[in-house]
């Protein structure tokens, strides 16, 4: 498609339902339903989208339903979003009307670069972001 690898993105349409984890080096736009974990550079979630699983991204803009933990350096939660799960962020924006049920935890950017951060629980694996 594009000649530059930094300018690529993938779109998962509203008619698409995926069971399984997604790992993308490109930016990802999701309108469909995903049952599995997502790891990508940048995630944009449409209003009709549903993600059941953990999300790990450098930046995320969420407008749909998420059932699972979210880890992002820059996180925007739009007013149409319905999130159930813990949220780990460096920078956070939440529009009035967004629904979030879970805990918010600010990540220290200096500590997040170190591989051994303090674990929150014994049963939860730590999510690492690629640089």
N, C-alpha and C. Protein backbone atom coordinates (compact mmCIF):
# COMPACT_ATOMS: atom_id res chain seq x y z
N UNK A 1 0.83 -1.18 0.00
CA UNK A 1 0.00 0.00 0.00
C UNK A 1 0.87 1.25 0.00
N UNK A 2 1.19 1.76 1.19
CA UNK A 2 2.02 2.96 1.27
C UNK A 2 3.49 2.57 1.21
N UNK A 3 4.31 3.45 0.68
CA UNK A 3 5.72 3.14 0.54
C UNK A 3 6.48 3.32 1.85
N UNK A 4 5.99 4.18 2.73
CA UNK A 4 6.64 4.39 4.02
C UNK A 4 5.98 3.52 5.07
N UNK A 5 6.78 2.74 5.81
CA UNK A 5 6.22 1.84 6.81
C UNK A 5 5.65 2.59 7.99
N UNK A 6 6.09 3.82 8.26
CA UNK A 6 5.58 4.59 9.38
C UNK A 6 4.19 5.16 9.13
N UNK A 7 3.73 5.19 7.89
CA UNK A 7 2.45 5.82 7.58
C UNK A 7 1.33 4.80 7.35
N UNK A 8 1.55 3.54 7.66
CA UNK A 8 0.53 2.52 7.43
C UNK A 8 -0.45 2.45 8.59
N UNK A 9 -1.66 1.98 8.28
CA UNK A 9 -2.66 1.74 9.30
C UNK A 9 -3.56 0.63 8.83
N UNK A 10 -4.23 -0.02 9.79
CA UNK A 10 -5.14 -1.10 9.48
C UNK A 10 -6.52 -0.75 9.99
N UNK A 11 -7.54 -1.13 9.22
CA UNK A 11 -8.93 -0.86 9.59
C UNK A 11 -9.67 -2.18 9.73
N UNK A 12 -10.32 -2.37 10.87
CA UNK A 12 -11.16 -3.53 11.09
C UNK A 12 -12.60 -3.03 11.07
N UNK A 13 -13.32 -3.34 10.00
CA UNK A 13 -14.65 -2.80 9.77
C UNK A 13 -15.70 -3.30 10.75
N UNK A 14 -16.86 -2.64 10.72
CA UNK A 14 -17.94 -2.93 11.66
C UNK A 14 -18.55 -4.32 11.45
N UNK A 15 -18.36 -4.91 10.26
CA UNK A 15 -18.91 -6.24 9.99
C UNK A 15 -17.94 -7.35 10.40
N UNK A 16 -16.81 -6.99 11.00
CA UNK A 16 -15.77 -7.95 11.33
C UNK A 16 -15.80 -8.32 12.81
N UNK A 17 -15.76 -9.62 13.11
CA UNK A 17 -15.67 -10.12 14.49
C UNK A 17 -14.46 -11.03 14.58
N UNK A 18 -13.56 -10.73 15.52
CA UNK A 18 -12.31 -11.49 15.65
C UNK A 18 -12.22 -12.09 17.03
N UNK A 19 -11.85 -13.37 17.09
CA UNK A 19 -11.53 -14.04 18.35
C UNK A 19 -10.04 -14.34 18.30
N UNK A 20 -9.28 -13.72 19.19
CA UNK A 20 -7.84 -13.91 19.22
C UNK A 20 -7.14 -12.59 19.46
N UNK A 21 -5.87 -12.67 19.82
CA UNK A 21 -5.09 -11.47 20.11
C UNK A 21 -4.64 -10.79 18.82
N UNK A 22 -4.52 -9.47 18.89
CA UNK A 22 -4.06 -8.68 17.74
C UNK A 22 -2.81 -7.93 18.15
N UNK A 23 -1.75 -8.08 17.35
CA UNK A 23 -0.52 -7.35 17.58
C UNK A 23 -0.19 -6.64 16.28
N UNK A 24 -0.13 -5.31 16.33
CA UNK A 24 0.10 -4.54 15.11
C UNK A 24 1.20 -3.53 15.34
N UNK A 25 2.13 -3.44 14.39
CA UNK A 25 3.16 -2.41 14.47
C UNK A 25 2.64 -1.11 13.88
N UNK A 26 1.54 -1.19 13.15
CA UNK A 26 0.93 -0.02 12.54
C UNK A 26 -0.18 0.53 13.43
N UNK A 27 -0.74 1.65 13.04
CA UNK A 27 -1.90 2.21 13.71
C UNK A 27 -3.11 1.35 13.38
N UNK A 28 -4.06 1.29 14.30
CA UNK A 28 -5.20 0.40 14.14
C UNK A 28 -6.50 1.17 14.38
N UNK A 29 -7.46 1.00 13.47
CA UNK A 29 -8.80 1.58 13.62
C UNK A 29 -9.78 0.41 13.69
N UNK A 30 -10.53 0.35 14.80
CA UNK A 30 -11.42 -0.78 15.03
C UNK A 30 -12.87 -0.31 15.10
N UNK A 31 -13.71 -0.86 14.24
CA UNK A 31 -15.15 -0.62 14.30
C UNK A 31 -15.90 -1.91 14.63
N UNK A 32 -15.24 -3.04 14.50
CA UNK A 32 -15.87 -4.33 14.72
C UNK A 32 -15.77 -4.81 16.15
N UNK A 33 -15.93 -6.13 16.31
CA UNK A 33 -15.92 -6.77 17.62
C UNK A 33 -14.67 -7.62 17.76
N UNK A 34 -13.95 -7.44 18.87
CA UNK A 34 -12.73 -8.20 19.10
C UNK A 34 -12.81 -8.86 20.46
N UNK A 35 -12.57 -10.17 20.48
CA UNK A 35 -12.50 -10.92 21.72
C UNK A 35 -11.06 -11.41 21.85
N UNK A 36 -10.23 -10.60 22.51
CA UNK A 36 -8.81 -10.89 22.65
C UNK A 36 -8.06 -9.62 22.98
N UNK A 37 -6.78 -9.74 23.26
CA UNK A 37 -5.96 -8.59 23.61
C UNK A 37 -5.48 -7.86 22.36
N UNK A 38 -5.30 -6.53 22.50
CA UNK A 38 -4.81 -5.71 21.40
C UNK A 38 -3.53 -5.01 21.85
N UNK A 39 -2.48 -5.11 21.05
CA UNK A 39 -1.23 -4.38 21.28
C UNK A 39 -0.87 -3.68 19.97
N UNK A 40 -0.80 -2.35 20.01
CA UNK A 40 -0.49 -1.59 18.80
C UNK A 40 0.12 -0.24 19.18
N UNK A 41 0.57 0.48 18.15
CA UNK A 41 1.14 1.80 18.38
C UNK A 41 0.06 2.80 18.71
N UNK A 42 -0.96 2.86 17.87
CA UNK A 42 -2.05 3.82 18.06
C UNK A 42 -3.37 3.12 17.76
N UNK A 43 -4.35 3.30 18.65
CA UNK A 43 -5.65 2.65 18.49
C UNK A 43 -6.74 3.71 18.45
N UNK A 44 -7.60 3.61 17.45
CA UNK A 44 -8.81 4.42 17.39
C UNK A 44 -9.97 3.44 17.36
N UNK A 45 -10.87 3.58 18.33
CA UNK A 45 -12.02 2.69 18.43
C UNK A 45 -13.28 3.45 18.09
N UNK A 46 -14.07 2.91 17.17
CA UNK A 46 -15.34 3.51 16.78
C UNK A 46 -16.43 3.28 17.81
N UNK A 47 -17.50 4.04 17.70
CA UNK A 47 -18.62 3.99 18.65
C UNK A 47 -19.29 2.62 18.70
N UNK A 48 -19.36 1.93 17.59
CA UNK A 48 -20.07 0.64 17.53
C UNK A 48 -19.18 -0.54 17.90
N UNK A 49 -17.92 -0.30 18.15
CA UNK A 49 -16.95 -1.35 18.41
C UNK A 49 -17.03 -1.87 19.84
N UNK A 50 -16.72 -3.18 19.99
CA UNK A 50 -16.65 -3.80 21.32
C UNK A 50 -15.36 -4.59 21.40
N UNK A 51 -14.57 -4.32 22.44
CA UNK A 51 -13.33 -5.05 22.68
C UNK A 51 -13.44 -5.73 24.04
N UNK A 52 -13.28 -7.05 24.04
CA UNK A 52 -13.25 -7.82 25.28
C UNK A 52 -11.84 -8.37 25.43
N UNK A 53 -11.01 -7.67 26.21
CA UNK A 53 -9.62 -8.05 26.38
C UNK A 53 -8.80 -6.82 26.75
N UNK A 54 -7.53 -7.04 27.00
CA UNK A 54 -6.63 -5.95 27.39
C UNK A 54 -6.18 -5.16 26.17
N UNK A 55 -6.02 -3.85 26.37
CA UNK A 55 -5.53 -2.96 25.31
C UNK A 55 -4.22 -2.35 25.78
N UNK A 56 -3.20 -2.41 24.92
CA UNK A 56 -1.91 -1.80 25.20
C UNK A 56 -1.51 -1.00 23.96
N UNK A 57 -1.34 0.33 24.15
CA UNK A 57 -1.02 1.19 23.01
C UNK A 57 -0.26 2.42 23.48
N UNK A 58 0.51 3.00 22.57
CA UNK A 58 1.15 4.28 22.86
C UNK A 58 0.08 5.37 23.03
N UNK A 59 -0.87 5.39 22.09
CA UNK A 59 -1.99 6.32 22.18
C UNK A 59 -3.27 5.58 21.83
N UNK A 60 -4.35 5.94 22.52
CA UNK A 60 -5.63 5.29 22.26
C UNK A 60 -6.74 6.33 22.36
N UNK A 61 -7.68 6.23 21.43
CA UNK A 61 -8.86 7.10 21.40
C UNK A 61 -10.06 6.16 21.36
N UNK A 62 -10.76 6.06 22.50
CA UNK A 62 -11.80 5.05 22.65
C UNK A 62 -13.19 5.68 22.64
N UNK A 63 -14.09 5.11 21.80
CA UNK A 63 -15.45 5.62 21.71
C UNK A 63 -16.49 4.51 21.89
N UNK A 64 -16.06 3.26 21.92
CA UNK A 64 -16.99 2.14 22.02
C UNK A 64 -16.94 1.48 23.38
N UNK A 65 -17.21 0.16 23.40
CA UNK A 65 -17.24 -0.61 24.64
C UNK A 65 -15.93 -1.37 24.80
N UNK A 66 -15.36 -1.31 26.01
CA UNK A 66 -14.15 -2.06 26.33
C UNK A 66 -14.39 -2.79 27.64
N UNK A 67 -14.16 -4.09 27.63
CA UNK A 67 -14.22 -4.90 28.85
C UNK A 67 -12.85 -5.51 29.04
N UNK A 68 -12.01 -4.82 29.82
CA UNK A 68 -10.64 -5.27 30.05
C UNK A 68 -9.77 -4.09 30.43
N UNK A 69 -8.53 -4.37 30.80
CA UNK A 69 -7.63 -3.30 31.22
C UNK A 69 -7.09 -2.54 30.01
N UNK A 70 -6.74 -1.27 30.27
CA UNK A 70 -6.21 -0.40 29.22
C UNK A 70 -4.91 0.20 29.72
N UNK A 71 -3.86 0.09 28.91
CA UNK A 71 -2.57 0.71 29.23
C UNK A 71 -2.18 1.56 28.03
N UNK A 72 -2.02 2.88 28.26
CA UNK A 72 -1.67 3.79 27.16
C UNK A 72 -0.92 4.99 27.70
N UNK A 73 0.00 5.48 26.90
CA UNK A 73 0.70 6.71 27.29
C UNK A 73 -0.24 7.90 27.16
N UNK A 74 -0.92 8.02 26.04
CA UNK A 74 -1.89 9.09 25.83
C UNK A 74 -3.24 8.43 25.58
N UNK A 75 -4.20 8.70 26.47
CA UNK A 75 -5.51 8.06 26.39
C UNK A 75 -6.60 9.11 26.32
N UNK A 76 -7.49 8.98 25.34
CA UNK A 76 -8.67 9.84 25.22
C UNK A 76 -9.89 8.93 25.28
N UNK A 77 -10.77 9.21 26.24
CA UNK A 77 -12.01 8.45 26.38
C UNK A 77 -13.15 9.37 25.99
N UNK A 78 -13.81 9.05 24.88
CA UNK A 78 -14.88 9.90 24.36
C UNK A 78 -16.19 9.64 25.09
N UNK A 79 -17.14 10.55 24.93
CA UNK A 79 -18.40 10.49 25.68
C UNK A 79 -19.23 9.24 25.40
N UNK A 80 -19.04 8.61 24.26
CA UNK A 80 -19.81 7.42 23.91
C UNK A 80 -19.17 6.13 24.45
N UNK A 81 -18.01 6.24 25.08
CA UNK A 81 -17.28 5.05 25.56
C UNK A 81 -17.92 4.47 26.82
N UNK A 82 -17.86 3.13 26.90
CA UNK A 82 -18.30 2.39 28.09
C UNK A 82 -17.17 1.42 28.42
N UNK A 83 -16.44 1.71 29.49
CA UNK A 83 -15.26 0.94 29.83
C UNK A 83 -15.45 0.26 31.18
N UNK A 84 -15.16 -1.04 31.21
CA UNK A 84 -15.17 -1.81 32.45
C UNK A 84 -13.79 -2.43 32.59
N UNK A 85 -12.99 -1.90 33.50
CA UNK A 85 -11.65 -2.42 33.70
C UNK A 85 -10.72 -1.32 34.19
N UNK A 86 -9.54 -1.72 34.62
CA UNK A 86 -8.57 -0.77 35.14
C UNK A 86 -7.87 -0.03 34.01
N UNK A 87 -7.53 1.24 34.27
CA UNK A 87 -6.94 2.12 33.26
C UNK A 87 -5.60 2.63 33.77
N UNK A 88 -4.53 2.38 33.01
CA UNK A 88 -3.19 2.84 33.33
C UNK A 88 -2.77 3.81 32.23
N UNK A 89 -2.34 5.02 32.61
CA UNK A 89 -2.10 6.07 31.62
C UNK A 89 -0.98 6.99 32.07
N UNK A 90 -0.41 7.74 31.10
CA UNK A 90 0.51 8.83 31.39
C UNK A 90 -0.24 10.16 31.27
N UNK A 91 -1.03 10.30 30.20
CA UNK A 91 -1.85 11.50 29.98
C UNK A 91 -3.27 11.04 29.67
N UNK A 92 -4.27 11.68 30.29
CA UNK A 92 -5.64 11.22 30.19
C UNK A 92 -6.60 12.37 29.90
N UNK A 93 -7.52 12.13 28.97
CA UNK A 93 -8.62 13.05 28.68
C UNK A 93 -9.91 12.24 28.67
N UNK A 94 -10.91 12.70 29.43
CA UNK A 94 -12.20 12.02 29.46
C UNK A 94 -13.28 13.04 29.16
N UNK A 95 -14.08 12.76 28.13
CA UNK A 95 -15.20 13.64 27.81
C UNK A 95 -16.34 13.41 28.78
N UNK A 96 -17.08 14.46 29.04
CA UNK A 96 -18.24 14.36 29.92
C UNK A 96 -19.25 13.40 29.30
N UNK A 97 -19.74 12.45 30.10
CA UNK A 97 -20.70 11.46 29.61
C UNK A 97 -20.11 10.08 29.43
N UNK A 98 -18.78 9.98 29.42
CA UNK A 98 -18.13 8.66 29.29
C UNK A 98 -18.41 7.84 30.55
N UNK A 99 -18.55 6.52 30.37
CA UNK A 99 -18.82 5.63 31.49
C UNK A 99 -17.60 4.74 31.71
N UNK A 100 -17.02 4.83 32.92
CA UNK A 100 -15.86 4.02 33.26
C UNK A 100 -16.09 3.39 34.61
N UNK A 101 -15.98 2.05 34.66
CA UNK A 101 -16.06 1.31 35.92
C UNK A 101 -14.75 0.57 36.09
N UNK A 102 -13.94 1.06 37.01
CA UNK A 102 -12.63 0.48 37.24
C UNK A 102 -11.74 1.49 37.92
N UNK A 103 -10.50 1.12 38.11
CA UNK A 103 -9.56 2.01 38.78
C UNK A 103 -8.69 2.72 37.75
N UNK A 104 -8.34 3.98 38.08
CA UNK A 104 -7.40 4.74 37.27
C UNK A 104 -6.07 4.79 38.00
N UNK A 105 -4.98 4.57 37.28
CA UNK A 105 -3.65 4.67 37.87
C UNK A 105 -2.73 5.41 36.91
N UNK A 106 -2.20 6.53 37.39
CA UNK A 106 -1.25 7.29 36.59
C UNK A 106 0.09 6.57 36.62
N UNK A 107 0.68 6.40 35.45
CA UNK A 107 1.99 5.75 35.36
C UNK A 107 3.05 6.83 35.35
N UNK A 108 4.13 6.61 36.07
CA UNK A 108 5.26 7.53 36.06
C UNK A 108 6.09 7.22 34.82
N UNK A 109 6.21 8.17 33.86
CA UNK A 109 6.96 7.90 32.63
C UNK A 109 8.39 7.46 32.90
N UNK A 110 9.02 7.96 33.97
CA UNK A 110 10.39 7.57 34.28
C UNK A 110 10.44 6.11 34.72
N UNK A 111 9.46 5.68 35.52
CA UNK A 111 9.44 4.31 36.00
C UNK A 111 8.96 3.34 34.94
N UNK A 112 8.10 3.80 34.01
CA UNK A 112 7.56 2.89 32.99
C UNK A 112 8.64 2.46 31.99
N UNK A 113 9.73 3.22 31.90
CA UNK A 113 10.82 2.86 31.00
C UNK A 113 11.67 1.74 31.59
N UNK A 114 11.58 1.56 32.91
CA UNK A 114 12.33 0.50 33.56
C UNK A 114 11.56 -0.81 33.45
N UNK A 115 12.25 -1.93 33.22
CA UNK A 115 11.55 -3.20 33.04
C UNK A 115 10.89 -3.72 34.31
N UNK A 116 11.41 -3.41 35.50
CA UNK A 116 10.87 -3.97 36.73
C UNK A 116 10.11 -2.90 37.51
N UNK A 117 8.87 -2.67 37.15
CA UNK A 117 8.02 -1.76 37.90
C UNK A 117 7.32 -2.55 38.99
N UNK A 118 6.80 -1.87 40.01
CA UNK A 118 6.13 -2.55 41.11
C UNK A 118 4.87 -3.23 40.60
N UNK A 119 4.72 -4.54 40.79
CA UNK A 119 3.51 -5.22 40.35
C UNK A 119 2.33 -4.88 41.26
N UNK A 120 1.15 -4.73 40.67
CA UNK A 120 -0.06 -4.41 41.40
C UNK A 120 -0.66 -5.65 42.04
N UNK A 121 -0.47 -6.80 41.43
CA UNK A 121 -1.01 -8.06 41.94
C UNK A 121 -0.19 -9.22 41.42
N UNK A 122 -0.25 -10.34 42.11
CA UNK A 122 0.54 -11.49 41.71
C UNK A 122 0.00 -12.15 40.44
N UNK A 123 -1.31 -12.04 40.19
CA UNK A 123 -1.89 -12.78 39.07
C UNK A 123 -1.93 -11.99 37.77
N UNK A 124 -1.62 -10.69 37.80
CA UNK A 124 -1.70 -9.88 36.59
C UNK A 124 -0.31 -9.71 35.96
N UNK A 125 -0.15 -10.05 34.68
CA UNK A 125 1.13 -9.81 34.03
C UNK A 125 1.29 -8.32 33.73
N UNK A 126 2.54 -7.87 33.70
CA UNK A 126 2.81 -6.47 33.41
C UNK A 126 2.87 -6.27 31.90
N UNK A 127 2.21 -5.23 31.41
CA UNK A 127 2.21 -4.94 30.00
C UNK A 127 3.35 -3.97 29.69
N UNK A 128 4.14 -4.30 28.68
CA UNK A 128 5.24 -3.44 28.27
C UNK A 128 4.91 -2.84 26.91
N UNK A 129 5.25 -1.56 26.72
CA UNK A 129 5.05 -0.89 25.44
C UNK A 129 6.36 -0.84 24.69
N UNK A 130 6.30 -1.13 23.40
CA UNK A 130 7.49 -1.06 22.57
C UNK A 130 7.81 0.39 22.25
N UNK A 131 9.08 0.73 22.21
CA UNK A 131 9.47 2.12 21.90
C UNK A 131 9.57 2.34 20.45
